[in-house]
Coordinates of C-alpha atoms and ligand atoms in Angstrom, one line a residue:
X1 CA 206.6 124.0 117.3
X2 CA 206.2 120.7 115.0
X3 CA 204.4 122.3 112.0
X4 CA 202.9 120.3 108.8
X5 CA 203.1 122.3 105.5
X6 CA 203.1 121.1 102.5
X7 CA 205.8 121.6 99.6
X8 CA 203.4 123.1 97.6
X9 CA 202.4 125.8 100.6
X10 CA 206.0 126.5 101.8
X11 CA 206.8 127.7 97.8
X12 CA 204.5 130.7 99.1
X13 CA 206.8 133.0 100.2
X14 CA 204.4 133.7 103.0
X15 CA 203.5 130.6 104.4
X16 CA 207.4 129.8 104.3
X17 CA 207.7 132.9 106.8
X18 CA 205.2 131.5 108.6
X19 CA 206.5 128.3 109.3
X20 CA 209.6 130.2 110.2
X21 CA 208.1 131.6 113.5
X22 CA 205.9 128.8 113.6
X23 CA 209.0 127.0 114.7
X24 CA 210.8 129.4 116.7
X25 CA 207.6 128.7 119.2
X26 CA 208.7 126.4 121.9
X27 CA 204.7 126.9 123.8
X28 CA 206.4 128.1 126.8
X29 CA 203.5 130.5 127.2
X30 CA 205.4 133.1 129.0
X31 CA 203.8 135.6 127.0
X32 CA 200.6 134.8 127.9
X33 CA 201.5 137.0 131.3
X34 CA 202.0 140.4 129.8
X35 CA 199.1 139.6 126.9
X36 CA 196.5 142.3 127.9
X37 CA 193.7 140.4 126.8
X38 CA 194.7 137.2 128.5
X39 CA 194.9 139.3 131.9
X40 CA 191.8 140.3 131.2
X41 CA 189.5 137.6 129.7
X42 CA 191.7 134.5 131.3
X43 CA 191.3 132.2 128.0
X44 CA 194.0 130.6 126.5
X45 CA 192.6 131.5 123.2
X46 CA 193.1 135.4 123.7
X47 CA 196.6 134.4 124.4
X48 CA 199.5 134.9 122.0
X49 CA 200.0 131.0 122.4
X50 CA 196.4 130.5 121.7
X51 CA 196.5 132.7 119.0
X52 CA 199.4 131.2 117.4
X53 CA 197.7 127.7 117.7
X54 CA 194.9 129.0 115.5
X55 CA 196.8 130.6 112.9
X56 CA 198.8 127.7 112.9
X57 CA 195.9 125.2 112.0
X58 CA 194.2 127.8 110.0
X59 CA 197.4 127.7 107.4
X60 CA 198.1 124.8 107.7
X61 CA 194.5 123.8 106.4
X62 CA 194.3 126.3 104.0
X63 CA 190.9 126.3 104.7
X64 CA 188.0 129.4 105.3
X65 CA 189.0 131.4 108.8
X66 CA 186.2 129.9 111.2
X67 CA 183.8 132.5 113.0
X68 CA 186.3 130.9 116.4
X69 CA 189.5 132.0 114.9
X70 CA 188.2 135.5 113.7
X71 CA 186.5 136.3 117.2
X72 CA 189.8 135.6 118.8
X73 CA 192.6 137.0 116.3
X74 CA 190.1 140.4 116.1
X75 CA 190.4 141.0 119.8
X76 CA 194.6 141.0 120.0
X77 CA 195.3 144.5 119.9
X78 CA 198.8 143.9 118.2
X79 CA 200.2 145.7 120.8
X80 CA 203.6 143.5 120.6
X81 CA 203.8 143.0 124.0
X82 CA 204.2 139.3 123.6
X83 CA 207.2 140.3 121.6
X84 CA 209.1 141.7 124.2
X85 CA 208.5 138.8 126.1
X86 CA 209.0 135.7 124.1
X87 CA 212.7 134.1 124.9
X88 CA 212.5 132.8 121.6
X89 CA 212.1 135.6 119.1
X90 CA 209.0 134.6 117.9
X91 CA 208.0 137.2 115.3
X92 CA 204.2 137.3 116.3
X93 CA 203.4 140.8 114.5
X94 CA 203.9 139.1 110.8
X95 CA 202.3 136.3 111.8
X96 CA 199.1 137.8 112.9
X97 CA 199.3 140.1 110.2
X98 CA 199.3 137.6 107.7
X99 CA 196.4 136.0 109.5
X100 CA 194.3 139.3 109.4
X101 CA 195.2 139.3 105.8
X102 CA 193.9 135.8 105.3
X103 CA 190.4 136.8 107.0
X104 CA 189.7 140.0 105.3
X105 CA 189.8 137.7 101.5
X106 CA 188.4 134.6 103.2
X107 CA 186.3 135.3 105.6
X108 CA 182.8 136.9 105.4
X109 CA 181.6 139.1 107.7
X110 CA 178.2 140.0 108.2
X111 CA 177.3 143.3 106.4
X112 CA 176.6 145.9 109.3
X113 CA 180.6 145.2 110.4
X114 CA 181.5 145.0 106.5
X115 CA 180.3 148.3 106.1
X116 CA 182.3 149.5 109.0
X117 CA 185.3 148.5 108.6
X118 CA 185.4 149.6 105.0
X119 CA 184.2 153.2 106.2
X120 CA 186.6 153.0 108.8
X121 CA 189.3 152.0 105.9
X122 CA 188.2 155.1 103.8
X123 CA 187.5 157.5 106.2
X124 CA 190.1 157.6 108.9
X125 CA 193.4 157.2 106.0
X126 CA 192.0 160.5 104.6
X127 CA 192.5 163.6 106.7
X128 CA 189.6 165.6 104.5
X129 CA 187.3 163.0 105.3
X130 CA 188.6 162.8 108.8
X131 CA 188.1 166.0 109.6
X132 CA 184.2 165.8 108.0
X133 CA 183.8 163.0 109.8
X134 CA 184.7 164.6 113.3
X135 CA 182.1 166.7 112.5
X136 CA 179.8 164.9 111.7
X137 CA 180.4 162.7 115.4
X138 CA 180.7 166.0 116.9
X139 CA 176.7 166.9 115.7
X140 CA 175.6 163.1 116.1
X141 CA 176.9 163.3 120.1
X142 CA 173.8 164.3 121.7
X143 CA 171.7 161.6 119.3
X144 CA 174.1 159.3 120.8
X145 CA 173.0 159.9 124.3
X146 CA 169.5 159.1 123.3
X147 CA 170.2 155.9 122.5
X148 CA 169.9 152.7 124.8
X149 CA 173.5 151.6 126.1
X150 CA 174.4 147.7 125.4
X151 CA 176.0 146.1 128.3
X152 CA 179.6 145.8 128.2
X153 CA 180.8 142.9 125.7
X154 CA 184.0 141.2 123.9
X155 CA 182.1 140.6 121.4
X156 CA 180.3 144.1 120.8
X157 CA 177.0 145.2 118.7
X158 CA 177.3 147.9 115.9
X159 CA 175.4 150.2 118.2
X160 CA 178.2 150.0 120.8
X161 CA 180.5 150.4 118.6
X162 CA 178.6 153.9 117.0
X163 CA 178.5 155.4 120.9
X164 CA 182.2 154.5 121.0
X165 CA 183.1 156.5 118.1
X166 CA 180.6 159.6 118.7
X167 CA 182.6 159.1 122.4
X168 CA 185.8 159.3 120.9
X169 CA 185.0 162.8 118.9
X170 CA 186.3 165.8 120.3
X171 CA 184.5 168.8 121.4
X172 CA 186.5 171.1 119.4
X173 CA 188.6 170.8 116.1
X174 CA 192.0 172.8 115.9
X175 CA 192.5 174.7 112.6
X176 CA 194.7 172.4 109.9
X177 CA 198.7 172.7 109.9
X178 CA 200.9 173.7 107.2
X179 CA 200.4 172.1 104.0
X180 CA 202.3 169.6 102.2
X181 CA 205.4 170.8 100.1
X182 CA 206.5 173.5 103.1
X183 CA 209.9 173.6 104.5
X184 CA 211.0 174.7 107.7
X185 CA 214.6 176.7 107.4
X186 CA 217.1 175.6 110.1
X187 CA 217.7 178.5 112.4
X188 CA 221.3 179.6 112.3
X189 CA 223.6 177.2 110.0
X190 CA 222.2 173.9 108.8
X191 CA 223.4 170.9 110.0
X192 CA 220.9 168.1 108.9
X193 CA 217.8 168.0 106.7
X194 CA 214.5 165.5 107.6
X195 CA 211.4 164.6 106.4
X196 CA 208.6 164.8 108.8
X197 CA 205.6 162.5 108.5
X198 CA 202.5 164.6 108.5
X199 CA 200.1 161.8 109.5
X200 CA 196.7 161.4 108.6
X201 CA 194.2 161.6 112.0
X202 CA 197.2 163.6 113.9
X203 CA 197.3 166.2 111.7
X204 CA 193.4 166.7 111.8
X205 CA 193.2 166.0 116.2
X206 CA 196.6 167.8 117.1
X207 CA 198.7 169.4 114.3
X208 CA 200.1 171.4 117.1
X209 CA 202.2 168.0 117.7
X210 CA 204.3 168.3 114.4
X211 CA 204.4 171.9 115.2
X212 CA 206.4 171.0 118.0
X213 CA 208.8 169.0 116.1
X214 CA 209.2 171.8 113.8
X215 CA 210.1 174.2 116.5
X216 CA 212.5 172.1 118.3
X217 CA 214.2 170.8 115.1
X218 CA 214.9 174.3 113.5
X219 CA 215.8 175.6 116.7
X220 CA 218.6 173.0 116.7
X221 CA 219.9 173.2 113.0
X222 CA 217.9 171.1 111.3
X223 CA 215.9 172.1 108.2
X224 CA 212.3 170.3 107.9
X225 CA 210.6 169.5 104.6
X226 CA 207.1 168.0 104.4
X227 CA 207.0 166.2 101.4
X228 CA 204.6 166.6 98.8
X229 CA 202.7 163.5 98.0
X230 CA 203.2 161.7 101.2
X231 CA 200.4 159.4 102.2
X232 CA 198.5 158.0 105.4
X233 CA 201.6 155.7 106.1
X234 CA 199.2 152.3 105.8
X235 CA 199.6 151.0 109.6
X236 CA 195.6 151.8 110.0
X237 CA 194.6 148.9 106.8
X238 CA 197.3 147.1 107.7
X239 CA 196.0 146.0 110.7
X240 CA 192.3 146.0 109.5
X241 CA 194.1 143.2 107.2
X242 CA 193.5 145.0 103.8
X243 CA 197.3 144.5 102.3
X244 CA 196.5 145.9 98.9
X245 CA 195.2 149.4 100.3
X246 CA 198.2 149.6 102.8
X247 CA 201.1 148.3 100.2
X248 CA 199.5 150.9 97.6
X249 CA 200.5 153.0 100.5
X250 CA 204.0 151.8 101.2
X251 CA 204.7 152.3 97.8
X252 CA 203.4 155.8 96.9
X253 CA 206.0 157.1 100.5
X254 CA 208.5 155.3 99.5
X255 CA 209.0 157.1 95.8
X256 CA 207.9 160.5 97.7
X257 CA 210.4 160.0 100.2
X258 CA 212.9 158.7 97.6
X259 CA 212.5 161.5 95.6
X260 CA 213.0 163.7 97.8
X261 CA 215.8 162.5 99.5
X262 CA 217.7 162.3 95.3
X263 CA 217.0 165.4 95.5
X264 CA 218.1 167.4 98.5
X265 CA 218.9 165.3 100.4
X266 CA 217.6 163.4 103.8
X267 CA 219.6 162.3 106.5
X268 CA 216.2 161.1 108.4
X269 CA 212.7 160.7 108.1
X270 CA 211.1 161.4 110.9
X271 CA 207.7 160.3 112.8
X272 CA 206.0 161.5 115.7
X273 CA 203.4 159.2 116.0
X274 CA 204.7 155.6 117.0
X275 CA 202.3 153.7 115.5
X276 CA 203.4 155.0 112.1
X277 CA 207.0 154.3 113.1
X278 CA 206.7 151.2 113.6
X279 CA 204.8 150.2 110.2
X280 CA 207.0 152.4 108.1
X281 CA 210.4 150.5 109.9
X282 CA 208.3 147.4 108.1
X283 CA 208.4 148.7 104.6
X284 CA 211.4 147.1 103.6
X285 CA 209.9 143.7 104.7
X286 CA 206.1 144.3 104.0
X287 CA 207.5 145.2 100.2
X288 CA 210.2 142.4 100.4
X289 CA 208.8 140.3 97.3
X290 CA 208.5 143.2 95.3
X291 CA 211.6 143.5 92.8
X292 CA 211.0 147.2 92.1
X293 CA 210.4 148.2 95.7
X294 CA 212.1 146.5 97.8
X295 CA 215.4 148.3 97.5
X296 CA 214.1 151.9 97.7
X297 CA 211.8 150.4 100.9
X298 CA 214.8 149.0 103.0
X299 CA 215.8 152.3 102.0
X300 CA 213.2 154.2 103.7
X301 CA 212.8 152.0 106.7
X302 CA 216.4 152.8 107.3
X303 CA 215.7 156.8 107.5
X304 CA 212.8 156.4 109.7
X305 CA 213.1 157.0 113.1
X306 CA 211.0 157.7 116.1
X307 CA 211.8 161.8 116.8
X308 CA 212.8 161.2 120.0
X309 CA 215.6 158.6 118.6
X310 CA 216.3 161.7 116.5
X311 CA 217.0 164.5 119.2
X312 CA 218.7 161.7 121.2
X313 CA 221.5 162.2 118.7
X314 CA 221.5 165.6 119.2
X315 CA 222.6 168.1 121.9
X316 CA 219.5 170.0 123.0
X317 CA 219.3 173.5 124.6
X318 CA 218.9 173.6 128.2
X319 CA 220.3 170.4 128.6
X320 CA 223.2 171.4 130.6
X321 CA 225.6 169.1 132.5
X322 CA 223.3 167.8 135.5
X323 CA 220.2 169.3 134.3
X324 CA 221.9 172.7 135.8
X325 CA 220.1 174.8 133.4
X326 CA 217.1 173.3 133.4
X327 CA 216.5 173.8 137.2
X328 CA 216.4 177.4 136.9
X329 CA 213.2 177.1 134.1
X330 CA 209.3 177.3 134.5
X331 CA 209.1 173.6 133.7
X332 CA 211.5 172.3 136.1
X333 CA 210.1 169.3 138.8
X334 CA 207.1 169.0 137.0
X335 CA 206.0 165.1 137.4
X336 CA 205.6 163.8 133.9
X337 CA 204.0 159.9 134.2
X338 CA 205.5 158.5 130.9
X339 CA 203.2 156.6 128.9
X340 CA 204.8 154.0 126.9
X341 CA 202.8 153.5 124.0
X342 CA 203.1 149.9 122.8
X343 CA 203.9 150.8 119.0
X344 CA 206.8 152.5 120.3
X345 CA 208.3 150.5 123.3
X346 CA 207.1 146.2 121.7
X347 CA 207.0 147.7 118.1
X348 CA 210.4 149.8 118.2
X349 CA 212.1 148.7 121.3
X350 CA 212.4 152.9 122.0
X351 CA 212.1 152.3 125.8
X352 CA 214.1 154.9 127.9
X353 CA 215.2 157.9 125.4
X354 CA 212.0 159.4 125.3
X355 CA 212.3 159.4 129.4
X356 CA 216.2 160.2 128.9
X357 CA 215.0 163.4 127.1
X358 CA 212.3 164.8 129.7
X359 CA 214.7 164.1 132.3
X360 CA 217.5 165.8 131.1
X361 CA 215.5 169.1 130.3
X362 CA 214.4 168.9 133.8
X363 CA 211.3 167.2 134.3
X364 CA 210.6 164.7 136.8
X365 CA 209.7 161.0 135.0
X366 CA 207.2 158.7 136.7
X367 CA 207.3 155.1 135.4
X368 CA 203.5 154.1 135.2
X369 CA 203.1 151.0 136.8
X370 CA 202.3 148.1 134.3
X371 CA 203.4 150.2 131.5
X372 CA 203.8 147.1 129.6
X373 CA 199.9 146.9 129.0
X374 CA 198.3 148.4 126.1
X375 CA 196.1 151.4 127.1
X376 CA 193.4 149.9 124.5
X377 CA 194.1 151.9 122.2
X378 CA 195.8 150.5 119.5
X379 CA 194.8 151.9 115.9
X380 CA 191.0 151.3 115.2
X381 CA 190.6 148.5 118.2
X382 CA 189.0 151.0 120.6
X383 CA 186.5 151.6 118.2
X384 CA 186.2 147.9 117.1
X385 CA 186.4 146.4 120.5
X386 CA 185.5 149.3 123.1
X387 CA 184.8 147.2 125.9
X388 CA 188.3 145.4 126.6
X389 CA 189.5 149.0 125.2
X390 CA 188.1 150.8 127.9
X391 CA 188.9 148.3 130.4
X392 CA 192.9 149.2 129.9
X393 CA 192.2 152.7 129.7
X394 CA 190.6 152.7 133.4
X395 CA 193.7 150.0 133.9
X396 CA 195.8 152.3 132.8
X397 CA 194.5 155.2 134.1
X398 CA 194.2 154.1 138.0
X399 CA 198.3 153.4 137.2
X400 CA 198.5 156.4 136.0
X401 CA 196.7 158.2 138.9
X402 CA 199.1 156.5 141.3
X403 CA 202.3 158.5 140.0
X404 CA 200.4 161.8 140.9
X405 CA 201.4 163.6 137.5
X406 CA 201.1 167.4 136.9
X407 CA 201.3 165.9 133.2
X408 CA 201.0 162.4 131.1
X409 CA 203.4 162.2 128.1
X410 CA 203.3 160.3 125.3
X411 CA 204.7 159.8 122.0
X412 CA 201.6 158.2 120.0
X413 CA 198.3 160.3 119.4
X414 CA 196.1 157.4 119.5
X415 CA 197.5 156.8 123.3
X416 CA 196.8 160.0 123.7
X417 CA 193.2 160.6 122.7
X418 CA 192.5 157.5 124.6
X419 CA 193.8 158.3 127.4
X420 CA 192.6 161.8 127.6
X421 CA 189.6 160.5 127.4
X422 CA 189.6 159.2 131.2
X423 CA 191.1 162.2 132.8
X424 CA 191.6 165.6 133.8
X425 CA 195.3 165.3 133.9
X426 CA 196.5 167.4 130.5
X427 CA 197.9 164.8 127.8
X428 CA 200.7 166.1 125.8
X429 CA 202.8 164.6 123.4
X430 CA 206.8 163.9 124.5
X431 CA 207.9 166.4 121.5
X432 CA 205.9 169.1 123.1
X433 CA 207.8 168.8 126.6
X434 CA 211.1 169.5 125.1
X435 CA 209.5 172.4 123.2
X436 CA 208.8 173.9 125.9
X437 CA 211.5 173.2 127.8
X438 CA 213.9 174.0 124.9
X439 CA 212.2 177.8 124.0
X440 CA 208.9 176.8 123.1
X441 CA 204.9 177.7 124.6
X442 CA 204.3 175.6 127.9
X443 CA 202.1 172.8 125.9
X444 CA 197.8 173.7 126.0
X445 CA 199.1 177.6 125.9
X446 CA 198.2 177.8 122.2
X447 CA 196.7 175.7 119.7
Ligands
SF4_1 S1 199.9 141.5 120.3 FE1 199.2 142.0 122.4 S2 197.0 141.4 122.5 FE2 197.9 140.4 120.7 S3 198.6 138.4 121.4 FE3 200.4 139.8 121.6 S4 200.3 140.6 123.7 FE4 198.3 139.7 123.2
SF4_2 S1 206.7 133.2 124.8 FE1 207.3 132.9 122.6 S2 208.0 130.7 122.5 FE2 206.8 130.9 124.4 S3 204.7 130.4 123.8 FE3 204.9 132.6 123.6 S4 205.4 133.0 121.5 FE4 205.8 130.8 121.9

């Protein structure tokens, strides 16, 4: 794609990326056919391609974001799926997050969505406030049924919004995890030592998760710290376009991590929910310009890995030549429909391990049908934009209901919450299947 910056603009060290994958375009629009909200809404302009086209003029100009451009950039769910497709590399998540960037400072939204987004900014980073906040939604639920529904819309009202999140609140609110600073001793002799991400809404919704990961990474030799001072990773203001809250972020992780990997040591960093992953694998580019950071960051991104990249690496119990062992435990034939969250399989290109795993400790996998599609999740877009978000979950959840699962697994806990949200099937993260099938509680037995 031709593109028409001027000197001046490509000394910007942004714009100059962005002419970059401007030009790596070559408008073949084969994205547009696995763009959720192009298979859903049919207009060019919630296509990738269309998308790019607006970004494109809206640099270019260096002018305001128009209302047009904003409607259209809000509703991608940045689910990457466009990614996977494009034969050209086109490196669509830096675009569009430069162009959220450049409509949170230039674009003003009217004060009822304002006010949202920056109590969604404050309040969903911060597990203390999370957790008040839950409930709070948790009290406000039966208000919420008292109020009139709006009709289903892409471009939702504040009220619609408010039913969404009351929706989204669970009924009941497990008590916190272990605090920041514990370690976890390897069982046995140690033969690796990670740092665990702690999260900020997972460890408020399901700490039971991490607790997982604990258990399966002792069991195997691995000590586990939770470092002190770690932060909400950023991925949620990131994509709400407020850099400065999320590169505050980056930057306080990156010296906890780095300190604690001076100081004893870590051979990983370790992330169980994808949508994390896939931000913190950006620090070393999100903190490229910065002299002081951008060392240490390439650093970090380096050690982070999805946990199921992680146990791929290592030989789990029970996972005996041909699954031999596994055939003989509780667990064995259950149908497991794998849901691959987007963050995970566009963001990290971790496709088939997490499948690799379940199967080799003797579950039975079911592909979901159309598991490219986003299941509408995607950070804060199913609070933002409920209506195309709950049109992919029922999407996703007629797919889902087509494998016949005993289980749905998944390795992201916004996929999960949203999902669970549709169905009766139990919801369980991928880390808690090889629990169990490696020693652990069958998953919903505790916790
Ligand atoms: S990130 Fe997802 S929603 Fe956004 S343009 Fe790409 S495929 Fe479409
Ligand atoms: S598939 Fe890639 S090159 Fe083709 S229009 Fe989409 S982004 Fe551009």
């Amino acid at each position: 794609m031709k593109t028409e910056f001027s000197l001046a603009q490509l000394a910007d060290p942004d714009i100059k990326e962005a002419d970059k994958i401007l030009r790596a375009c070559v408008h073949c629009g084969f994205c547009t056919a696995t763009c959720p909200t192009y298979v859903l809404l049919g207009d060019e302009l919630d296509s990738p391609r269309g998308r790019i086209y607006l970004i494109k003029e809206m640099l270019e100009k260096d002018a305001a974001p128009t209302e047009e451009v904003v409607k259209h950039i809000d509703r991608c769910l940045s689910c990457l799926a466009c990614m996977t497709t494009c034969p050209s590399g086109v490196n669509y998540m830096h675009l569009v997050d430069q162009a959220r960037v450049r409509i949170e400072r230039d674009y003003r939204r009217p004060l009822t969505e304002r006010a949202l987004r920056y109590l969604l900014s404050l309040v969903l980073p911060n597990p203390k406030l999370f957790r008040s906040g839950m409930l709070l939604a948790r009290l406000g639920r039966p208000l919420a049924m008292l109020l009139p529904t709006p009709k289903p819309s892409a471009t939702p009202t504040l009220l619609r919004r408010i039913k969404a999140m009351l929706a989204l609140a669970p009924a009941h609110l497990p008590a916190p995890g272990p605090s920041a600073g514990t370690v976890f001793a390897a069982s046995g002799a140690r033969c690796a030592r990670v740092a665990l991400l702690q999260g900020c809404a997972q460890q408020v919704l399901a700490p039971r998760i991490n607790e997982a990961a604990v258990n399966v990474l002792t069991r195997h030799g691995v000590e586990v710290v939770l470092v002190k001072d770690e932060q909400c990773c950023g991925a949620l203001t990131h994509h709400m376009g407020r850099d400065e809250d999320a590169l505050a972020r980056a930057r306080a992780n990156v010296t906890a991590w780095t300190r604690e990997a001076d100081r004893g040591g870590l051979d990983a960093i370790l992330v169980t929910t994808s949508g994390c992953g896939t931000v913190i694998k950006d620090y070393g580019y999100m903190l490229r310009e910065d002299p002081a950071f951008k060392g240490p960051a390439a650093r970090v991104s380096a050690l982070a890995k999805d946990i199921t990249e992680y146990l791929a690496g290592l030989e789990l119990q029970g996972q005996m030549q041909g699954g031999v062992k596994a055939q003989a435990s509780a667990h064995a034939g259950l149908i497991v429909a794998y849901h691959s969250a987007c963050s995970l399989q566009h963001g990290q290109k971790v496709v088939s391990l997490p499948k690799e795993l379940l199967s080799k400790s003797g579950f039975v996998v079911k592909d979901v049908p159309e598991s490219h599609l986003c299941c509408g999740s995607a950070g804060t877009y199913n609070l933002l934009q409920p209506d195309i978000a709950t049109r992919l979950r029922d999407r996703k959840l007629a797919n889902i209901a087509s494998v016949k699962p005993d289980m749905i697994a998944a390795g992201n806990i916004g996929c999960m919450m949203q999902i669970a949200g549709g169905t009766s099937v139990p919801v369980v993260h991928t880390i808690e299947l090889l629990d169990w099938a490696t020693g652990g509680p069958r998953p919903g037995d505790k916790g």
